[in-house]
Tab-separated table of C-alpha atoms and ligand atoms in Angstrom:
chain	number	residue	atom	x	y	z
A	29	MET	CA	62.820	127.985	116.751
A	30	HIS	CA	63.900	125.361	114.468
A	31	ILE	CA	61.324	122.034	115.230
A	32	LEU	CA	63.929	119.730	113.870
A	33	ASP	CA	66.424	121.287	116.370
A	34	PHE	CA	64.519	119.082	119.233
A	35	THR	CA	64.878	115.517	120.158
A	36	LYS	CA	61.838	113.800	120.949
A	37	GLU	CA	62.207	114.140	124.624
A	38	GLU	CA	62.450	117.468	124.542
A	39	LEU	CA	59.308	117.788	122.189
A	40	GLU	CA	57.228	115.957	124.859
A	41	ASP	CA	58.492	118.166	127.181
A	42	ILE	CA	57.159	121.105	125.402
A	43	ILE	CA	53.957	119.499	124.244
A	44	VAL	CA	53.143	118.440	128.089
A	45	LYS	CA	54.307	121.430	129.979
A	46	LYS	CA	54.057	124.316	127.651
A	47	TYR	CA	50.972	123.153	125.412
A	48	GLN	CA	49.268	121.255	127.882
A	49	GLU	CA	48.779	118.233	125.376
A	50	LYS	CA	49.087	114.751	126.068
A	51	LYS	CA	52.782	113.135	125.272
A	52	PHE	CA	51.646	110.964	122.619
A	53	ARG	CA	51.394	114.227	120.339
A	54	ALA	CA	55.114	114.330	120.116
A	55	LYS	CA	55.281	110.846	118.487
A	56	GLN	CA	52.687	111.931	116.008
A	57	ILE	CA	54.389	115.468	115.250
A	58	CYS	CA	57.556	113.059	114.642
A	59	ASP	CA	56.264	111.014	112.475
A	60	TRP	CA	54.970	113.821	110.359
A	61	LEU	CA	58.481	115.485	110.408
A	62	TYR	CA	60.779	112.212	109.955
A	63	LYS	CA	58.611	109.482	108.500
A	64	LYS	CA	56.324	111.215	106.332
A	65	ARG	CA	58.599	113.951	105.576
A	66	VAL	CA	55.994	116.661	105.387
A	67	ASN	CA	56.600	119.982	105.126
A	68	ARG	CA	53.733	122.181	106.149
A	69	PHE	CA	52.115	121.983	109.706
A	70	ASP	CA	48.971	122.698	108.267
A	71	ASP	CA	49.058	119.036	106.576
A	72	PHE	CA	49.970	117.116	110.213
A	73	LYS	CA	45.978	115.754	109.714
A	74	ASN	CA	45.667	114.096	113.275
A	75	LEU	CA	46.687	116.714	115.478
A	76	PRO	CA	44.269	118.966	116.795
A	77	LYS	CA	43.530	122.732	115.285
A	78	THR	CA	45.009	124.504	118.007
A	79	LEU	CA	48.078	122.401	118.523
A	80	VAL	CA	48.845	123.209	114.819
A	81	GLU	CA	48.325	126.511	114.982
A	82	LYS	CA	50.813	126.802	118.113
A	83	LEU	CA	53.194	124.794	116.154
A	84	LYS	CA	52.752	127.658	113.325
A	85	ASN	CA	53.141	130.470	115.546
A	86	ASN	CA	56.041	129.112	117.618
A	87	PHE	CA	58.194	127.032	115.031
A	88	LEU	CA	59.682	127.193	111.499
A	89	LEU	CA	59.843	123.899	109.772
A	90	TYR	CA	62.342	124.256	107.029
A	91	THR	CA	64.882	127.143	107.030
A	92	PHE	CA	66.907	126.562	103.808
A	93	GLU	CA	66.321	127.406	100.140
A	94	ILE	CA	67.728	125.205	97.835
A	95	LEU	CA	69.733	127.442	95.701
A	96	SER	CA	70.821	124.978	93.149
A	97	LYS	CA	70.949	121.323	92.702
A	98	GLN	CA	73.684	119.721	90.138
A	99	LYS	CA	73.530	116.298	88.890
A	100	SER	CA	76.352	114.262	87.779
A	101	LYS	CA	76.586	112.670	84.199
A	102	LEU	CA	78.993	110.396	85.405
A	103	ASP	CA	76.962	108.612	88.558
A	104	ALA	CA	73.813	110.523	89.259
A	105	THR	CA	75.244	112.085	92.533
A	106	VAL	CA	73.458	115.105	93.325
A	107	ARG	CA	75.056	118.092	94.852
A	108	TYR	CA	72.666	120.400	96.879
A	109	ASN	CA	73.886	123.927	97.337
A	110	PHE	CA	71.109	125.380	100.182
A	111	LYS	CA	71.124	129.106	101.471
A	112	THR	CA	70.598	129.289	105.326
A	113	LYS	CA	68.212	131.855	106.656
A	114	ASP	CA	71.323	134.299	107.557
A	115	GLY	CA	72.269	134.146	103.827
A	116	TYR	CA	75.149	131.397	103.909
A	117	PHE	CA	75.933	128.702	101.305
A	118	ILE	CA	76.331	125.077	102.582
A	119	PRO	CA	76.722	121.753	100.503
A	120	THR	CA	74.907	118.297	100.720
A	121	VAL	CA	75.636	115.828	98.551
A	122	PHE	CA	73.320	112.910	97.722
A	123	ILE	CA	74.847	109.484	96.697
A	124	PRO	CA	72.929	106.747	95.050
A	125	LYS	CA	73.915	103.503	95.190
A	126	VAL	CA	72.339	100.229	94.657
A	127	GLU	CA	72.754	98.626	98.072
A	128	ARG	CA	71.840	101.683	100.242
A	129	ASN	CA	71.333	105.695	99.184
A	130	ALA	CA	73.567	108.086	100.898
A	131	VAL	CA	73.848	111.759	101.961
A	132	CYS	CA	77.109	113.292	102.817
A	133	ILE	CA	76.152	116.444	105.137
A	134	SER	CA	77.968	119.426	106.123
A	135	THR	CA	78.290	120.535	109.913
A	136	GLN	CA	79.567	124.127	109.686
A	137	ILE	CA	79.612	127.048	107.443
A	138	GLY	CA	83.506	126.817	106.334
A	139	CYS	CA	86.084	125.205	108.015
A	140	ALA	CA	88.620	126.594	110.383
A	141	VAL	CA	91.201	123.264	110.095
A	142	LYS	CA	92.166	124.391	106.761
A	143	CYS	CA	93.273	120.948	105.156
A	144	LYS	CA	95.793	121.808	102.137
A	145	PHE	CA	93.728	119.560	99.840
A	146	CYS	CA	90.352	120.191	100.512
A	147	ASN	CA	88.336	123.039	99.084
A	148	SER	CA	85.681	123.337	102.409
A	149	GLY	CA	89.095	124.775	104.198
A	150	ARG	CA	89.163	127.566	101.674
A	151	VAL	CA	86.141	128.680	102.536
A	152	LYS	CA	86.098	130.922	106.132
A	153	PHE	CA	84.864	129.341	109.012
A	154	VAL	CA	81.556	131.487	109.913
A	155	ARG	CA	79.719	129.507	112.310
A	156	ASN	CA	78.396	125.794	113.333
A	157	LEU	CA	75.356	124.680	111.865
A	158	THR	CA	72.253	123.999	114.227
A	159	CYS	CA	71.284	120.827	114.715
A	160	GLY	CA	68.028	121.793	112.780
A	161	GLU	CA	70.232	122.720	110.209
A	162	ILE	CA	72.136	119.422	110.099
A	163	ILE	CA	68.912	117.481	109.949
A	164	GLU	CA	67.334	119.585	107.565
A	165	GLN	CA	69.924	118.695	104.951
A	166	ILE	CA	68.634	114.847	105.154
A	167	LEU	CA	64.916	115.505	105.136
A	168	ARG	CA	65.202	118.131	101.850
A	169	ILE	CA	66.766	115.546	99.778
A	170	GLU	CA	64.234	114.820	97.019
A	171	GLU	CA	65.671	111.899	95.217
A	172	GLY	CA	64.487	109.025	97.448
A	173	ARG	CA	64.813	107.355	100.890
A	174	ILE	CA	68.309	107.995	102.641
A	175	ASN	CA	69.724	104.784	104.242
A	176	GLY	CA	73.003	106.257	105.466
A	177	VAL	CA	74.406	109.112	106.650
A	178	LEU	CA	78.313	110.459	106.243
A	179	TYR	CA	79.558	113.306	108.274
A	180	MET	CA	81.709	114.463	105.582
A	181	GLY	CA	80.803	117.563	104.068
A	182	MET	CA	82.136	120.920	104.949
A	183	GLY	CA	83.179	121.450	108.382
A	184	GLU	CA	84.764	119.437	111.365
A	185	PRO	CA	81.678	117.359	112.787
A	186	LEU	CA	83.620	117.155	116.506
A	187	LEU	CA	84.383	121.117	116.897
A	188	ASN	CA	80.282	121.322	116.439
A	189	TYR	CA	80.077	118.360	119.106
A	190	ASP	CA	76.656	119.324	120.961
A	191	ASN	CA	74.647	119.627	117.810
A	192	VAL	CA	76.216	116.804	116.002
A	193	VAL	CA	75.621	114.527	118.719
A	194	LYS	CA	71.896	116.083	119.187
A	195	SER	CA	71.355	115.207	115.422
A	196	LEU	CA	72.869	111.960	115.900
A	197	LYS	CA	70.289	111.382	118.735
A	198	ILE	CA	67.375	112.549	116.204
A	199	LEU	CA	68.842	110.151	113.409
A	200	THR	CA	68.890	106.888	115.476
A	201	ASP	CA	65.743	107.751	117.539
A	202	GLU	CA	63.119	104.851	116.330
A	203	ASP	CA	60.252	107.373	116.493
A	204	MET	CA	62.280	109.891	114.719
A	205	VAL	CA	64.555	109.202	111.436
A	206	GLY	CA	65.088	105.843	112.918
A	207	LEU	CA	68.325	104.809	110.747
A	208	GLY	CA	70.764	102.108	111.907
A	209	ARG	CA	73.611	103.366	114.221
A	210	ARG	CA	75.874	101.431	111.754
A	211	ARG	CA	74.616	103.307	108.758
A	212	ILE	CA	75.948	106.378	110.354
A	213	THR	CA	79.556	107.499	109.776
A	214	VAL	CA	81.148	110.639	111.570
A	215	SER	CA	84.225	111.293	110.128
A	216	THR	CA	87.084	113.785	112.147
A	217	ILE	CA	90.417	115.188	111.702
A	218	GLY	CA	91.173	114.070	114.940
A	219	ILE	CA	89.210	115.998	117.722
A	220	VAL	CA	91.240	114.066	120.577
A	221	PRO	CA	88.951	114.928	123.624
A	222	ASN	CA	85.678	114.936	121.467
A	223	ILE	CA	86.234	111.237	120.293
A	224	TYR	CA	86.591	109.865	124.011
A	225	LYS	CA	83.479	111.816	124.661
A	226	LEU	CA	81.883	110.352	121.556
A	227	ALA	CA	82.335	106.802	122.670
A	228	GLU	CA	81.006	107.041	125.906
A	229	GLU	CA	77.332	108.762	124.208
A	230	ASN	CA	76.402	105.281	123.790
A	231	LEU	CA	75.668	106.113	120.441
A	232	LYS	CA	77.592	103.483	118.634
A	233	VAL	CA	78.066	105.133	115.212
A	234	LYS	CA	80.766	104.231	112.961
A	235	LEU	CA	83.762	106.785	113.235
A	236	ALA	CA	86.285	107.658	110.770
A	237	ILE	CA	89.564	109.125	111.028
A	238	SER	CA	91.080	111.419	108.566
A	239	LEU	CA	95.119	110.927	108.914
A	240	HIS	CA	96.284	111.243	105.728
A	241	SER	CA	99.824	110.441	106.885
A	242	ALA	CA	101.509	108.145	110.041
A	243	ASN	CA	104.343	111.039	109.995
A	244	ASP	CA	103.704	114.004	112.178
A	245	GLU	CA	105.867	116.330	110.242
A	246	VAL	CA	103.994	115.311	106.702
A	247	ARG	CA	100.801	115.555	108.191
A	248	ARG	CA	101.262	118.949	109.650
A	249	LYS	CA	101.931	120.063	106.230
A	250	LEU	CA	98.616	118.636	104.873
A	251	VAL	CA	96.743	119.530	108.129
A	252	PRO	CA	98.090	123.021	109.267
A	253	ASN	CA	95.556	123.965	111.718
A	254	PHE	CA	95.811	121.205	114.057
A	255	LYS	CA	97.223	120.390	117.458
A	256	TYR	CA	96.868	116.642	118.390
A	257	SER	CA	99.486	114.020	117.386
A	258	ILE	CA	99.116	110.988	115.423
A	259	ASP	CA	99.472	108.997	118.276
A	260	GLU	CA	97.133	110.731	120.501
A	261	ILE	CA	94.441	110.402	117.763
A	262	LEU	CA	95.136	106.919	117.040
A	263	LYS	CA	94.979	105.884	120.982
A	264	ALA	CA	91.389	107.909	121.090
A	265	ALA	CA	90.333	106.121	117.912
A	266	THR	CA	91.767	102.532	119.364
A	267	PHE	CA	89.440	103.471	122.502
A	268	TYR	CA	86.317	104.459	120.135
A	269	ALA	CA	86.540	101.131	118.454
A	270	LYS	CA	86.778	99.254	121.420
A	271	LYS	CA	84.498	101.009	123.371
A	272	THR	CA	81.687	100.706	120.742
A	273	SER	CA	82.482	97.195	119.442
A	274	THR	CA	82.769	99.227	115.705
A	275	VAL	CA	85.711	99.129	113.437
A	276	VAL	CA	87.511	102.703	112.907
A	277	THR	CA	88.072	103.731	109.379
A	278	ILE	CA	91.286	105.469	108.631
A	279	GLU	CA	90.648	107.739	105.668
A	280	TYR	CA	94.098	108.448	103.501
A	281	VAL	CA	94.013	110.906	100.854
A	282	LEU	CA	96.577	109.929	98.683
A	283	ILE	CA	98.666	112.832	96.973
A	284	LYS	CA	101.296	112.168	94.287
A	285	ASN	CA	104.863	112.705	95.672
A	286	LYS	CA	103.511	113.802	99.146
A	287	ASN	CA	102.303	110.562	100.938
A	288	ASP	CA	102.027	107.833	98.461
A	289	ASP	CA	105.144	105.578	98.703
A	290	ILE	CA	105.583	102.282	100.405
A	291	THR	CA	107.940	104.015	102.838
A	292	ALA	CA	104.495	106.197	103.777
A	293	MET	CA	102.651	102.859	103.690
A	294	LYS	CA	104.869	101.109	106.006
A	295	GLU	CA	105.180	103.905	108.637
A	296	LEU	CA	101.173	103.490	108.613
A	297	ILE	CA	101.131	99.855	109.144
A	298	LYS	CA	103.787	100.341	111.766
A	299	VAL	CA	101.749	103.087	113.996
A	300	LEU	CA	98.245	101.119	113.709
A	301	LYS	CA	100.077	98.132	114.647
A	302	LYS	CA	101.411	99.986	117.794
A	303	HIS	CA	98.011	101.279	118.826
A	304	SER	CA	96.265	97.769	118.419
A	305	GLU	CA	97.334	94.225	117.954
A	306	ASP	CA	93.935	93.390	116.351
A	307	LYS	CA	94.259	94.615	112.845
A	308	LYS	CA	90.479	94.103	112.703
A	309	VAL	CA	90.021	97.105	114.551
A	310	TYR	CA	90.799	99.426	111.593
A	311	LYS	CA	89.652	99.644	108.115
A	312	ILE	CA	91.802	101.422	105.582
A	313	ASN	CA	89.982	103.548	103.022
A	314	LEU	CA	92.484	105.125	100.443
A	315	ILE	CA	90.897	108.236	98.384
A	316	PRO	CA	92.790	109.244	95.284
A	317	TYR	CA	93.322	112.957	95.585
A	318	ASN	CA	90.321	114.605	93.758
A	319	GLN	CA	91.150	117.648	91.696
A	320	VAL	CA	90.380	121.272	93.548
A	321	GLU	CA	90.627	124.424	91.696
A	322	LYS	CA	93.962	126.028	92.142
A	323	CYS	CA	95.496	123.472	93.870
A	324	ASN	CA	98.421	122.212	92.770
A	325	TYR	CA	98.190	118.546	94.063
A	326	GLU	CA	97.717	115.550	91.647
A	327	LYS	CA	96.326	112.369	92.174
A	328	PRO	CA	99.174	109.227	91.897
A	329	LEU	CA	98.589	106.909	89.037
A	330	ASP	CA	96.248	104.238	89.272
A	331	ASP	CA	98.676	101.593	88.979
A	332	LYS	CA	100.246	102.564	91.788
A	333	ILE	CA	97.234	103.405	93.791
A	334	GLY	CA	96.506	99.627	93.394
A	335	SER	CA	99.927	98.379	94.334
A	336	LEU	CA	99.883	100.557	97.501
A	337	LYS	CA	96.268	98.520	98.470
A	338	ASN	CA	97.572	95.292	97.561
A	339	PHE	CA	100.669	96.204	100.079
A	340	LEU	CA	98.221	97.022	102.911
A	341	ILE	CA	96.195	93.922	102.300
A	342	SER	CA	99.155	91.802	102.240
A	343	ASN	CA	100.080	93.244	105.637
A	344	GLY	CA	96.773	92.061	107.184
A	345	PHE	CA	94.580	95.401	106.916
A	346	LEU	CA	91.209	95.555	105.215
A	347	THR	CA	91.870	97.923	102.665
A	348	PHE	CA	89.823	99.877	99.948
A	349	VAL	CA	90.095	102.584	97.333
A	350	ARG	CA	87.391	104.792	97.578
A	351	LYS	CA	85.611	105.624	94.461
A	352	PRO	CA	84.799	109.265	93.532
A	353	TYR	CA	81.305	110.230	93.412
A	354	GLY	CA	80.248	113.333	91.558
A	355	LEU	CA	83.469	114.470	90.486
A	356	ASP	CA	82.215	116.748	87.290
A	357	ILE	CA	79.970	118.263	89.934
A	358	ASN	CA	82.635	119.075	92.496
A	359	ALA	CA	80.662	117.137	94.840
A	360	ALA	CA	83.658	114.289	95.550
A	361	CYS	CA	85.522	114.192	98.461
A	362	GLY	CA	87.520	117.145	99.368
A	363	GLN	CA	85.881	119.317	96.360
A	364	LEU	CA	82.836	120.966	98.673
A	365	GLY	CA	83.574	124.513	98.753
A	366	PHE	CA	81.934	127.497	97.402
B	10	SF4	S1	88.931	117.702	105.156
B	10	SF4	FE1	87.373	118.249	106.651
B	10	SF4	S2	88.413	119.180	108.441
B	10	SF4	FE2	89.874	119.217	106.483
B	10	SF4	S3	89.495	121.455	105.951
B	10	SF4	FE3	88.003	119.942	104.826
B	10	SF4	S4	86.051	120.024	105.748
B	10	SF4	FE4	87.418	121.056	106.908
């Protein structure tokens, strides 16, 4: 068993019922795991030796091998390539920022959605990552304290719903990782039923919708393995924003001559307004396409990106252009593949 697979309540249950120990031992274990980030049970100094032995005999602590680490010369972003116990590779990206360090984590091995512009979509879907494997990616970062987590790596988080939700509970539990809810963003291509479900979990993390077009026909070409309409997705996203009192980010990968003209922006404005008269429900992130090998898409010129941004702002939408991190090591948005 992977010890990072368990919430605090589940650990308490095991400690009390199975090991006949006091409940507070679970909190001590969490402290070693998540606050002190100690990677050997033998170093859990304030536990009785008998309990340490039980942990050693029954649990795994870390399961990944760090296959390689690449550091960007452009911005010091670090791409980790982890190898799972069953021999698969997953990418995780550490993004150093002045205001807060973030880590972009994977949730599946491969991705069945197969977005045309995304390198992860070219990796055959094998399986969901376990909750422990999702959390381990964060704990294994060696560059410093993590203040933000982005569920934006390989895989579609809401197609691995149970493990993702469990990992969110571990991240937000004060006695475990203890991250602020608003420092966590779950990005989804729009798995409608699970957006509603997530809204009801009382986790109140931030949600990002990878929309990329406000036109179903265009979107189907970019995101082929997908069944929900833009209307269904935005209805669910608006419900999420209202239920959790959060701003939903609309992510829009800008691809030259595909979805980057004023007509496309007008369609976007129209469909967003249709779902919420309050424009503050959404924030728009324009993401200039990042080059992926053997993909003949291009990013629009910078001037054009700037004018699209200004157009959206002039229509009342808070809009940003996302800076790519780790472009030279294939760590930027859409580049995470093998
Ligand atoms: S963008 Fe997300 S959903 Fe689409 S292929 Fe890449 S990882 Fe999968």
